[in-house]
């Protein structure tokens, strides 16, 4: 029997053809294949074939399934409505708290619709849903147009310890939010996001514009930050580096007070140290402190978090844009939103408005809660 021998170049060409056909079949299966999708489909298949020796096989693990779903979504997420089954294979089941006039208790049950589109609030890096509990509670009681308010833990934060992930890309975190909406039958939400959560909110609006009815971004721009050019991001990186160096697993008997003393060398602000320490708790079974965040993934993906790569340059025929009303709230003492960012903001969000809360730093909602609440109420009741 004669065996067919292929060199690596031929194998890659074969992978390219097979992956192109797979992508086409998947699009046909989702009833969304068009002639216009051919260039994007070819690009996606080519990128996969370049990096995988064998890809035309059934996925063998959850991570492979997630990757293939992200590639499919990247072909044209603005027109593709992905089924719950596909979303579930790639998304984290995010924990949340729901606030309304009648209830402000945690719930994990599917929830119905309020009269007005609900609000989803996303916290920033090293935060959790409790950071916005006070504002969410106030909004649920004070808005003229009543809405349900959902404060959500983003992946690798808060109560999502059931499903830690290595991937912290904004397209993946946006898919988490899209799945959250699908899972709980939430239609046309207004999404509010602070810092990293603000980037996630912007990613949702840009990748799934038909899903979002409004956007409010607190002190972050849709740009890449670098330690070399951005002092604010340099401070963030120093904090993450300091947390990684703590090595909680190798220090039995250490207390939060000990950790606070260690962090003083890097984090001088006591309020900021207190905020960081909310991500540590005691394992009652061992008596040892542990992280409530997936610190390894966050540290490894910090450059991804600093950026804002949605894949639009290689995957989309038209530039990403969200034409809905977008409200930016900037801290006057913060450097995360600067004049140099305004063109990028306008390109992504042509119908945007920006206001500044004087004297407030990056944690605008904590430093100026009354002003933040007033601006959110004005936007939501407009």
PDB file of C-alpha atoms in Angstrom, residues 104-332:
ATOM      1  CA  UNK A 104     -32.031  44.127  46.405  1.00  0.00           C
ATOM      2  CA  UNK A 105     -31.004  40.581  47.232  1.00  0.00           C
ATOM      3  CA  UNK A 106     -28.620  38.315  45.365  1.00  0.00           C
ATOM      4  CA  UNK A 107     -30.368  35.984  42.947  1.00  0.00           C
ATOM      5  CA  UNK A 108     -29.245  33.353  40.488  1.00  0.00           C
ATOM      6  CA  UNK A 109     -32.655  32.738  38.933  1.00  0.00           C
ATOM      7  CA  UNK A 110     -33.659  33.978  35.491  1.00  0.00           C
ATOM      8  CA  UNK A 111     -35.375  37.289  35.715  1.00  0.00           C
ATOM      9  CA  UNK A 112     -38.016  39.069  33.701  1.00  0.00           C
ATOM     10  CA  UNK A 113     -38.038  42.466  32.139  1.00  0.00           C
ATOM     11  CA  UNK A 114     -38.673  45.815  33.746  1.00  0.00           C
ATOM     12  CA  UNK A 115     -40.787  48.472  32.016  1.00  0.00           C
ATOM     13  CA  UNK A 116     -37.668  50.323  30.879  1.00  0.00           C
ATOM     14  CA  UNK A 117     -34.511  48.640  29.601  1.00  0.00           C
ATOM     15  CA  UNK A 118     -32.454  47.389  32.537  1.00  0.00           C
ATOM     16  CA  UNK A 119     -28.990  48.592  33.504  1.00  0.00           C
ATOM     17  CA  UNK A 120     -25.914  46.362  33.730  1.00  0.00           C
ATOM     18  CA  UNK A 121     -22.983  47.725  35.761  1.00  0.00           C
ATOM     19  CA  UNK A 122     -19.456  46.357  35.292  1.00  0.00           C
ATOM     20  CA  UNK A 123     -16.672  47.034  37.805  1.00  0.00           C
ATOM     21  CA  UNK A 124     -12.985  47.635  37.106  1.00  0.00           C
ATOM     22  CA  UNK A 125      -9.766  45.680  37.552  1.00  0.00           C
ATOM     23  CA  UNK A 126      -9.424  44.114  41.040  1.00  0.00           C
ATOM     24  CA  UNK A 127     -12.983  45.204  41.825  1.00  0.00           C
ATOM     25  CA  UNK A 128     -16.216  43.297  42.292  1.00  0.00           C
ATOM     26  CA  UNK A 129     -19.957  43.851  42.093  1.00  0.00           C
ATOM     27  CA  UNK A 130     -20.122  45.204  45.642  1.00  0.00           C
ATOM     28  CA  UNK A 131     -18.187  48.306  44.520  1.00  0.00           C
ATOM     29  CA  UNK A 132     -21.383  49.597  42.890  1.00  0.00           C
ATOM     30  CA  UNK A 133     -23.964  48.268  45.362  1.00  0.00           C
ATOM     31  CA  UNK A 134     -24.734  51.669  46.884  1.00  0.00           C
ATOM     32  CA  UNK A 135     -25.106  53.441  43.551  1.00  0.00           C
ATOM     33  CA  UNK A 136     -27.162  50.568  42.098  1.00  0.00           C
ATOM     34  CA  UNK A 137     -29.489  50.568  45.093  1.00  0.00           C
ATOM     35  CA  UNK A 138     -29.965  54.324  44.824  1.00  0.00           C
ATOM     36  CA  UNK A 139     -30.634  54.140  41.086  1.00  0.00           C
ATOM     37  CA  UNK A 140     -33.262  51.445  41.546  1.00  0.00           C
ATOM     38  CA  UNK A 141     -35.129  53.690  44.004  1.00  0.00           C
ATOM     39  CA  UNK A 142     -34.577  57.145  42.522  1.00  0.00           C
ATOM     40  CA  UNK A 143     -34.895  56.778  38.755  1.00  0.00           C
ATOM     41  CA  UNK A 144     -38.000  58.410  37.340  1.00  0.00           C
ATOM     42  CA  UNK A 145     -38.224  55.654  34.731  1.00  0.00           C
ATOM     43  CA  UNK A 146     -38.012  52.476  36.787  1.00  0.00           C
ATOM     44  CA  UNK A 147     -35.451  49.926  35.730  1.00  0.00           C
ATOM     45  CA  UNK A 148     -33.884  46.801  37.127  1.00  0.00           C
ATOM     46  CA  UNK A 149     -30.201  47.229  37.912  1.00  0.00           C
ATOM     47  CA  UNK A 150     -27.735  44.342  37.662  1.00  0.00           C
ATOM     48  CA  UNK A 151     -24.243  44.666  39.111  1.00  0.00           C
ATOM     49  CA  UNK A 152     -22.083  41.909  37.691  1.00  0.00           C
ATOM     50  CA  UNK A 153     -18.761  40.309  38.594  1.00  0.00           C
ATOM     51  CA  UNK A 154     -16.576  40.153  35.461  1.00  0.00           C
ATOM     52  CA  UNK A 155     -14.587  36.999  34.786  1.00  0.00           C
ATOM     53  CA  UNK A 156     -11.768  36.095  37.192  1.00  0.00           C
ATOM     54  CA  UNK A 157     -13.183  38.518  39.790  1.00  0.00           C
ATOM     55  CA  UNK A 158     -15.626  38.502  42.672  1.00  0.00           C
ATOM     56  CA  UNK A 159     -17.785  35.415  43.090  1.00  0.00           C
ATOM     57  CA  UNK A 160     -16.793  33.848  39.771  1.00  0.00           C
ATOM     58  CA  UNK A 161     -14.326  31.472  41.436  1.00  0.00           C
ATOM     59  CA  UNK A 162     -16.385  28.575  40.034  1.00  0.00           C
ATOM     60  CA  UNK A 163     -15.018  29.198  36.542  1.00  0.00           C
ATOM     61  CA  UNK A 164     -11.636  30.898  36.382  1.00  0.00           C
ATOM     62  CA  UNK A 165     -10.266  31.435  32.891  1.00  0.00           C
ATOM     63  CA  UNK A 166      -6.841  32.179  31.422  1.00  0.00           C
ATOM     64  CA  UNK A 167      -8.253  34.429  28.679  1.00  0.00           C
ATOM     65  CA  UNK A 168      -8.899  38.090  29.571  1.00  0.00           C
ATOM     66  CA  UNK A 169      -9.441  39.414  26.038  1.00  0.00           C
ATOM     67  CA  UNK A 170     -12.172  42.009  25.646  1.00  0.00           C
ATOM     68  CA  UNK A 171     -13.917  39.976  22.957  1.00  0.00           C
ATOM     69  CA  UNK A 172     -14.218  37.075  25.421  1.00  0.00           C
ATOM     70  CA  UNK A 173     -15.375  39.282  28.295  1.00  0.00           C
ATOM     71  CA  UNK A 174     -17.899  40.915  25.958  1.00  0.00           C
ATOM     72  CA  UNK A 175     -19.166  37.438  25.069  1.00  0.00           C
ATOM     73  CA  UNK A 176     -19.656  36.796  28.807  1.00  0.00           C
ATOM     74  CA  UNK A 177     -21.947  39.822  29.030  1.00  0.00           C
ATOM     75  CA  UNK A 178     -23.806  38.850  25.847  1.00  0.00           C
ATOM     76  CA  UNK A 179     -24.405  35.389  27.292  1.00  0.00           C
ATOM     77  CA  UNK A 180     -25.504  36.926  30.610  1.00  0.00           C
ATOM     78  CA  UNK A 181     -28.177  38.892  28.728  1.00  0.00           C
ATOM     79  CA  UNK A 182     -29.277  35.825  26.792  1.00  0.00           C
ATOM     80  CA  UNK A 183     -29.315  33.634  29.883  1.00  0.00           C
ATOM     81  CA  UNK A 184     -31.507  36.037  31.868  1.00  0.00           C
ATOM     82  CA  UNK A 185     -33.675  37.262  28.984  1.00  0.00           C
ATOM     83  CA  UNK A 186     -32.386  40.823  29.280  1.00  0.00           C
ATOM     84  CA  UNK A 187     -33.206  42.888  26.211  1.00  0.00           C
ATOM     85  CA  UNK A 188     -31.601  46.177  25.151  1.00  0.00           C
ATOM     86  CA  UNK A 189     -29.757  46.970  28.394  1.00  0.00           C
ATOM     87  CA  UNK A 190     -27.910  50.174  29.130  1.00  0.00           C
ATOM     88  CA  UNK A 191     -24.381  49.134  30.104  1.00  0.00           C
ATOM     89  CA  UNK A 192     -22.361  51.130  32.633  1.00  0.00           C
ATOM     90  CA  UNK A 193     -18.700  50.275  33.075  1.00  0.00           C
ATOM     91  CA  UNK A 194     -15.788  51.630  35.089  1.00  0.00           C
ATOM     92  CA  UNK A 195     -12.135  51.251  34.064  1.00  0.00           C
ATOM     93  CA  UNK A 196     -11.596  47.705  32.753  1.00  0.00           C
ATOM     94  CA  UNK A 197     -15.359  47.190  33.036  1.00  0.00           C
ATOM     95  CA  UNK A 198     -15.750  50.303  30.888  1.00  0.00           C
ATOM     96  CA  UNK A 199     -13.628  48.699  28.196  1.00  0.00           C
ATOM     97  CA  UNK A 200     -15.748  45.548  28.423  1.00  0.00           C
ATOM     98  CA  UNK A 201     -18.893  47.686  28.072  1.00  0.00           C
ATOM     99  CA  UNK A 202     -17.452  49.400  24.992  1.00  0.00           C
ATOM    100  CA  UNK A 203     -16.505  46.023  23.509  1.00  0.00           C
ATOM    101  CA  UNK A 204     -20.062  44.756  23.980  1.00  0.00           C
ATOM    102  CA  UNK A 205     -21.495  47.834  22.247  1.00  0.00           C
ATOM    103  CA  UNK A 206     -19.024  47.612  19.351  1.00  0.00           C
ATOM    104  CA  UNK A 207     -19.265  43.858  18.820  1.00  0.00           C
ATOM    105  CA  UNK A 208     -22.988  43.485  19.574  1.00  0.00           C
ATOM    106  CA  UNK A 209     -24.489  46.924  18.846  1.00  0.00           C
ATOM    107  CA  UNK A 210     -28.035  45.588  18.437  1.00  0.00           C
ATOM    108  CA  UNK A 211     -27.875  44.219  21.965  1.00  0.00           C
ATOM    109  CA  UNK A 212     -27.186  47.570  23.673  1.00  0.00           C
ATOM    110  CA  UNK A 213     -29.565  50.536  24.017  1.00  0.00           C
ATOM    111  CA  UNK A 214     -27.118  52.881  25.742  1.00  0.00           C
ATOM    112  CA  UNK A 215     -23.622  53.158  27.132  1.00  0.00           C
ATOM    113  CA  UNK A 216     -22.075  54.981  30.069  1.00  0.00           C
ATOM    114  CA  UNK A 217     -18.300  54.770  30.494  1.00  0.00           C
ATOM    115  CA  UNK A 218     -16.567  55.881  33.683  1.00  0.00           C
ATOM    116  CA  UNK A 219     -12.987  57.147  33.339  1.00  0.00           C
ATOM    117  CA  UNK A 220     -11.531  54.960  30.624  1.00  0.00           C
ATOM    118  CA  UNK A 221     -10.894  55.318  26.887  1.00  0.00           C
ATOM    119  CA  UNK A 222     -10.965  52.642  24.160  1.00  0.00           C
ATOM    120  CA  UNK A 223      -7.199  52.829  23.719  1.00  0.00           C
ATOM    121  CA  UNK A 224      -4.033  50.975  24.663  1.00  0.00           C
ATOM    122  CA  UNK A 225      -2.229  52.123  27.812  1.00  0.00           C
ATOM    123  CA  UNK A 226       1.478  51.431  28.365  1.00  0.00           C
ATOM    124  CA  UNK A 227       3.677  51.804  31.451  1.00  0.00           C
ATOM    125  CA  UNK A 228       6.131  53.830  29.369  1.00  0.00           C
ATOM    126  CA  UNK A 229       3.634  56.458  28.218  1.00  0.00           C
ATOM    127  CA  UNK A 230       0.927  56.368  30.888  1.00  0.00           C
ATOM    128  CA  UNK A 231       1.815  57.029  34.500  1.00  0.00           C
ATOM    129  CA  UNK A 232      -1.606  55.838  35.645  1.00  0.00           C
ATOM    130  CA  UNK A 233      -1.165  52.460  33.991  1.00  0.00           C
ATOM    131  CA  UNK A 234       2.391  52.217  35.299  1.00  0.00           C
ATOM    132  CA  UNK A 235       0.930  52.484  38.802  1.00  0.00           C
ATOM    133  CA  UNK A 236      -1.549  49.695  38.007  1.00  0.00           C
ATOM    134  CA  UNK A 237       1.247  47.430  36.819  1.00  0.00           C
ATOM    135  CA  UNK A 238       3.264  48.120  39.966  1.00  0.00           C
ATOM    136  CA  UNK A 239       0.282  47.076  42.077  1.00  0.00           C
ATOM    137  CA  UNK A 240      -0.192  43.827  40.153  1.00  0.00           C
ATOM    138  CA  UNK A 241       3.530  43.063  40.373  1.00  0.00           C
ATOM    139  CA  UNK A 242       3.408  43.689  44.120  1.00  0.00           C
ATOM    140  CA  UNK A 243       0.454  41.319  44.537  1.00  0.00           C
ATOM    141  CA  UNK A 244       2.173  38.570  42.551  1.00  0.00           C
ATOM    142  CA  UNK A 245       5.250  38.861  44.767  1.00  0.00           C
ATOM    143  CA  UNK A 246       3.228  38.274  47.946  1.00  0.00           C
ATOM    144  CA  UNK A 247       3.056  34.461  47.433  1.00  0.00           C
ATOM    145  CA  UNK A 248       0.184  33.718  49.827  1.00  0.00           C
ATOM    146  CA  UNK A 249       0.456  29.944  49.339  1.00  0.00           C
ATOM    147  CA  UNK A 250       3.914  29.843  50.846  1.00  0.00           C
ATOM    148  CA  UNK A 251       3.091  31.921  53.924  1.00  0.00           C
ATOM    149  CA  UNK A 252       0.898  30.018  56.404  1.00  0.00           C
ATOM    150  CA  UNK A 253      -0.141  32.093  59.398  1.00  0.00           C
ATOM    151  CA  UNK A 254       0.162  35.420  57.595  1.00  0.00           C
ATOM    152  CA  UNK A 255      -2.660  37.897  58.263  1.00  0.00           C
ATOM    153  CA  UNK A 256      -4.230  40.712  56.255  1.00  0.00           C
ATOM    154  CA  UNK A 257      -2.405  43.130  58.526  1.00  0.00           C
ATOM    155  CA  UNK A 258       0.886  41.551  57.473  1.00  0.00           C
ATOM    156  CA  UNK A 259      -0.101  41.878  53.814  1.00  0.00           C
ATOM    157  CA  UNK A 260      -1.042  45.521  54.362  1.00  0.00           C
ATOM    158  CA  UNK A 261       2.415  46.194  55.812  1.00  0.00           C
ATOM    159  CA  UNK A 262       4.069  44.499  52.834  1.00  0.00           C
ATOM    160  CA  UNK A 263       2.045  46.546  50.363  1.00  0.00           C
ATOM    161  CA  UNK A 264       2.942  49.868  51.971  1.00  0.00           C
ATOM    162  CA  UNK A 265       6.267  49.786  50.140  1.00  0.00           C
ATOM    163  CA  UNK A 266       4.469  49.908  46.764  1.00  0.00           C
ATOM    164  CA  UNK A 267       0.956  51.220  47.497  1.00  0.00           C
ATOM    165  CA  UNK A 268       1.204  54.286  49.698  1.00  0.00           C
ATOM    166  CA  UNK A 269      -2.491  55.218  49.614  1.00  0.00           C
ATOM    167  CA  UNK A 270      -4.216  53.401  52.536  1.00  0.00           C
ATOM    168  CA  UNK A 271      -7.609  53.569  50.806  1.00  0.00           C
ATOM    169  CA  UNK A 272      -6.161  51.874  47.729  1.00  0.00           C
ATOM    170  CA  UNK A 273      -4.498  49.198  49.866  1.00  0.00           C
ATOM    171  CA  UNK A 274      -7.803  48.571  51.581  1.00  0.00           C
ATOM    172  CA  UNK A 275      -9.451  48.197  48.168  1.00  0.00           C
ATOM    173  CA  UNK A 276      -6.792  45.724  47.031  1.00  0.00           C
ATOM    174  CA  UNK A 277      -7.124  43.698  50.240  1.00  0.00           C
ATOM    175  CA  UNK A 278     -10.806  43.030  49.494  1.00  0.00           C
ATOM    176  CA  UNK A 279      -9.476  40.432  47.043  1.00  0.00           C
ATOM    177  CA  UNK A 280      -8.035  38.309  49.853  1.00  0.00           C
ATOM    178  CA  UNK A 281      -9.954  36.179  52.322  1.00  0.00           C
ATOM    179  CA  UNK A 282      -9.288  33.346  54.738  1.00  0.00           C
ATOM    180  CA  UNK A 283      -9.734  29.719  53.702  1.00  0.00           C
ATOM    181  CA  UNK A 284     -11.611  28.406  56.727  1.00  0.00           C
ATOM    182  CA  UNK A 285     -10.582  24.813  56.081  1.00  0.00           C
ATOM    183  CA  UNK A 286      -6.848  25.583  56.146  1.00  0.00           C
ATOM    184  CA  UNK A 287      -6.636  28.895  57.976  1.00  0.00           C
ATOM    185  CA  UNK A 288      -4.512  30.280  55.140  1.00  0.00           C
ATOM    186  CA  UNK A 289      -5.185  33.461  53.184  1.00  0.00           C
ATOM    187  CA  UNK A 290      -6.163  32.992  49.554  1.00  0.00           C
ATOM    188  CA  UNK A 291      -6.908  35.114  46.503  1.00  0.00           C
ATOM    189  CA  UNK A 292     -10.537  35.711  45.522  1.00  0.00           C
ATOM    190  CA  UNK A 293      -9.337  36.724  42.055  1.00  0.00           C
ATOM    191  CA  UNK A 294      -7.496  34.732  39.405  1.00  0.00           C
ATOM    192  CA  UNK A 295      -4.321  36.729  39.956  1.00  0.00           C
ATOM    193  CA  UNK A 296      -2.134  34.511  37.742  1.00  0.00           C
ATOM    194  CA  UNK A 297      -4.393  35.068  34.743  1.00  0.00           C
ATOM    195  CA  UNK A 298      -4.726  38.796  35.415  1.00  0.00           C
ATOM    196  CA  UNK A 299      -0.955  39.232  35.705  1.00  0.00           C
ATOM    197  CA  UNK A 300      -0.293  37.135  32.613  1.00  0.00           C
ATOM    198  CA  UNK A 301      -2.926  38.986  30.558  1.00  0.00           C
ATOM    199  CA  UNK A 302      -2.169  42.487  31.844  1.00  0.00           C
ATOM    200  CA  UNK A 303      -0.941  43.682  28.445  1.00  0.00           C
ATOM    201  CA  UNK A 304      -4.207  42.453  26.913  1.00  0.00           C
ATOM    202  CA  UNK A 305      -6.185  44.299  29.589  1.00  0.00           C
ATOM    203  CA  UNK A 306      -4.128  47.440  28.937  1.00  0.00           C
ATOM    204  CA  UNK A 307      -4.988  47.279  25.246  1.00  0.00           C
ATOM    205  CA  UNK A 308      -8.237  47.326  23.349  1.00  0.00           C
ATOM    206  CA  UNK A 309      -7.778  44.746  20.617  1.00  0.00           C
ATOM    207  CA  UNK A 310     -11.113  43.548  19.234  1.00  0.00           C
ATOM    208  CA  UNK A 311      -9.637  42.099  16.059  1.00  0.00           C
ATOM    209  CA  UNK A 312     -11.377  44.628  13.837  1.00  0.00           C
ATOM    210  CA  UNK A 313      -8.365  45.388  11.646  1.00  0.00           C
ATOM    211  CA  UNK A 314      -8.114  41.851  10.310  1.00  0.00           C
ATOM    212  CA  UNK A 315     -11.638  40.536  10.723  1.00  0.00           C
ATOM    213  CA  UNK A 316     -14.117  43.225   9.703  1.00  0.00           C
ATOM    214  CA  UNK A 317     -14.866  44.784   6.355  1.00  0.00           C
ATOM    215  CA  UNK A 318     -16.178  47.953   7.980  1.00  0.00           C
ATOM    216  CA  UNK A 319     -14.694  49.678  11.059  1.00  0.00           C
ATOM    217  CA  UNK A 320     -16.420  48.968  14.345  1.00  0.00           C
ATOM    218  CA  UNK A 321     -18.771  51.688  15.496  1.00  0.00           C
ATOM    219  CA  UNK A 322     -21.607  52.066  17.999  1.00  0.00           C
ATOM    220  CA  UNK A 323     -24.062  54.786  17.037  1.00  0.00           C
ATOM    221  CA  UNK A 324     -26.146  54.735  20.210  1.00  0.00           C
ATOM    222  CA  UNK A 325     -25.980  57.434  22.892  1.00  0.00           C
ATOM    223  CA  UNK A 326     -22.702  57.108  24.770  1.00  0.00           C
ATOM    224  CA  UNK A 327     -21.895  59.072  27.910  1.00  0.00           C
ATOM    225  CA  UNK A 328     -18.315  59.351  29.196  1.00  0.00           C
ATOM    226  CA  UNK A 329     -17.776  60.442  32.804  1.00  0.00           C
ATOM    227  CA  UNK A 330     -14.209  61.556  33.427  1.00  0.00           C
ATOM    228  CA  UNK A 331     -12.433  62.150  36.739  1.00  0.00           C
ATOM    229  CA  UNK A 332     -10.900  65.607  36.645  1.00  0.00           C
TER     230      UNK A 332
END
